Structure formats: C-alpha cells, structure tokens
Amino acid sequence: MQAEPNQNAANVDATPTHAIDTSPNSDFIIPRSQRRQFFLTFTFMTLVGWVVGGIVSIAVEKGITEQLMPKLTPGVQEIWYDWGTYASLSIFALIFAGDQAIVMRRYISGWWWLFATSFGWLVSTKVSDTWISYIWTFAESLNRELSLQETIILGVASTSAYIFSGIWIGFCQWLILRRYTKKSWWWTFLNSCAFLLISFLLWLLSLTQTSIPEVYRDQVSYLSEQGTTALILGIIPAIALCRLHSRGKR
C-alpha cells in the first residue's frame, strides 16, 4: 500500500525547505511551535506510506509473477524467483521512506532520509528474515515434535531477531541525523524499541483472537496487526524527533 515512488521522490528536496529556528527559545530540530503539527503529519504520512507501499509492492509482485513470468524463459524465471522479493521489498521501502521524507524535508535533507530509511529497511528485513528462517530450519532439523519449553525458546529467539534487526534502520537514519543534531547516538536503538513494543502489542492482540467471530478472524487480525505496526512506526520516531537537539545549540 504505497504512493507512486516517482511521485514521492519528486516531492523530496535535497535540502531542508524551511530553515531551522535558531532563536534562543528553540534549540530542537523540530521547533516547539511546530511539534503538534509535525507529530500528526509524520504519523499520518507513515500510515499512508505503509498502506500504499504494501498495496503497490504486492500488486507489482503478483502482476509480474502471474502475468509476466509465464512468458519468460526458464533462466529469467529462476532469477526472478531468487531476486523478486528484493524488488517488491525495495518498492515498499522507497514508498514508505518517501512519504516520511516529504515531512522530514522541512528540517533535514529529504533525499538522504529517503535513502537511509529505505536502505536500512531493506537490510533490516533481510537480516531478520534470514535469522528467523535459520532458527525454524534448525527446529525442523530436529525431526521431532518440540516440547513447550523448546517452542517458547525458539519463539523468543525469532522475536529477538526481529527486534534487534531494527538497529540497522536506526543506524542508517542516525548517519543522517548526526549531521543536523547532537547527542543523537541513542537513535540507533530507537527502531528496536519500536519493534519491541510492536511485538508486545501484537502478542496482546493474539490473546483476543478467540473473541472474534471465526468468519472475520483472519481479516480483523491482519488489519489490526498492520494498523498497530504502522502506528508505532509513526508515533515512536515522531516523538523522538521532537526531542532531538539541533547541532550547535546549547
């Protein structure tokens, strides 16, 4: 569910379009007078990027797989099956990051935020998927039914792999933010904190599934999970950005 990547990119300026307030009363990268508007706009654009990015990436992947692939040679088909997920993920990451960059360009370079966030998302997702796949492949290699304790341990391990993969996004974004802010090293771990909160909330949501009529359960669960994830990925960074001090102040 995303906006057209080219349209988003066209709106992302290479340099901030609004100068950061340098008055003595504003030593934050997001001036106090703009925080409420920034919080609402950043969260909304994150939701839009998540939804539009998901729709477009899924549509593109499905269209290529179902319509284009049967017409291609076996060699090209094999390449797509090996690299197609990267193409789909790249489309999603660009749209998701691009929507955030439209808001961020008022304060930092929108282009750099687009590049850092999309690249960090790609690395984070692939690292997480690789570790989770390895963990459950190991479980299958045991060739026996897992005990409850083993299932819990492996579940915690896979969740931990997902949580710590957020460091890649945070690190890539911090490389850009450090040019505009000071003492922002903690940003590297921000997305991992967001992923931890997402994991906890999704676990709570899973406990309520039995109260949902079975005919609607899958749809409601999916929409709840996607909505919760998008909201947290918008709210947590928005709050943190409002707490970052501008470089050269104080």
Short mmCIF file of C-alpha atoms in Angstrom, two decimals, residues 152-239:
data_model
loop_
_atom_site.label_atom_id
_atom_site.label_comp_id
_atom_site.label_asym_id
_atom_site.label_seq_id
_atom_site.Cartn_x
_atom_site.Cartn_y
_atom_site.Cartn_z
CA ILE A 152 8.85 -20.87 23.70
CA ILE A 153 12.64 -20.56 23.47
CA LEU A 154 12.60 -20.64 19.67
CA GLY A 155 9.71 -18.17 19.60
CA VAL A 156 11.62 -15.77 21.85
CA ALA A 157 14.72 -16.21 19.69
CA SER A 158 12.87 -15.39 16.46
CA THR A 159 11.16 -12.40 18.07
CA SER A 160 14.53 -11.19 19.35
CA ALA A 161 15.94 -11.46 15.81
CA TYR A 162 13.10 -9.26 14.59
CA ILE A 163 13.57 -6.72 17.40
CA PHE A 164 17.35 -6.36 17.07
CA SER A 165 17.14 -6.05 13.28
CA GLY A 166 15.72 -2.58 13.89
CA ILE A 167 19.24 -1.43 14.76
CA TRP A 168 20.05 -1.39 11.04
CA ILE A 169 17.29 1.13 10.31
CA GLY A 170 18.24 3.24 13.30
CA PHE A 171 21.92 3.24 12.40
CA CYS A 172 21.30 4.30 8.80
CA GLN A 173 18.98 7.09 9.92
CA TRP A 174 21.44 8.20 12.62
CA LEU A 175 24.17 8.64 10.00
CA ILE A 176 21.98 11.38 8.51
CA LEU A 177 20.58 12.82 11.73
CA ARG A 178 24.01 13.29 13.29
CA ARG A 179 24.76 15.92 10.66
CA TYR A 180 21.88 18.05 11.99
CA THR A 181 21.66 17.03 15.64
CA LYS A 182 23.91 16.42 18.63
CA LYS A 183 23.98 13.61 21.17
CA SER A 184 21.67 11.54 18.99
CA TRP A 185 23.61 8.24 19.28
CA TRP A 186 20.59 6.65 21.01
CA TRP A 187 18.63 6.88 17.76
CA THR A 188 20.45 3.74 16.59
CA PHE A 189 18.38 1.71 19.08
CA LEU A 190 15.09 3.57 18.63
CA ASN A 191 13.61 1.28 15.99
CA SER A 192 14.49 -1.78 18.05
CA CYS A 193 12.48 -0.25 20.91
CA ALA A 194 9.61 0.33 18.46
CA PHE A 195 9.85 -3.29 17.26
CA LEU A 196 9.81 -4.47 20.88
CA LEU A 197 6.62 -2.51 21.55
CA ILE A 198 5.08 -3.82 18.31
CA SER A 199 5.89 -7.41 19.32
CA PHE A 200 4.31 -6.90 22.74
CA LEU A 201 1.14 -5.31 21.34
CA LEU A 202 0.77 -8.00 18.68
CA TRP A 203 1.08 -10.62 21.40
CA LEU A 204 -1.72 -8.90 23.32
CA LEU A 205 -3.83 -8.79 20.16
CA SER A 206 -3.27 -12.51 19.63
CA LEU A 207 -4.83 -13.19 23.03
CA THR A 208 -8.08 -11.59 21.88
CA GLN A 209 -8.44 -13.55 18.64
CA THR A 210 -10.73 -16.16 20.14
CA SER A 211 -13.31 -13.45 20.91
CA ILE A 212 -13.57 -12.54 17.21
CA PRO A 213 -16.09 -14.50 15.08
CA GLU A 214 -14.17 -17.07 13.06
CA VAL A 215 -15.53 -15.83 9.74
CA TYR A 216 -13.93 -12.42 10.31
CA ARG A 217 -10.97 -13.50 12.43
CA ASP A 218 -8.26 -13.56 9.76
CA GLN A 219 -9.22 -10.19 8.26
CA VAL A 220 -9.59 -8.45 11.61
CA SER A 221 -6.33 -9.91 12.88
CA TYR A 222 -4.44 -8.88 9.75
CA LEU A 223 -5.79 -5.32 9.73
CA SER A 224 -5.17 -4.95 13.47
CA GLU A 225 -1.57 -6.15 13.14
CA GLN A 226 -0.84 -3.91 10.16
CA GLY A 227 -2.50 -0.88 11.74
CA THR A 228 -0.70 -1.35 15.05
CA THR A 229 2.67 -1.76 13.34
CA ALA A 230 2.21 1.34 11.17
CA LEU A 231 1.05 3.47 14.10
CA ILE A 232 4.00 2.53 16.29
CA LEU A 233 6.47 3.11 13.44
CA GLY A 234 5.00 6.59 13.09
CA ILE A 235 4.41 7.59 16.71
CA ILE A 236 7.71 6.49 18.30
CA PRO A 237 10.04 8.20 15.76
CA ALA A 238 7.82 11.31 15.71
CA ILE A 239 8.11 11.73 19.48
#
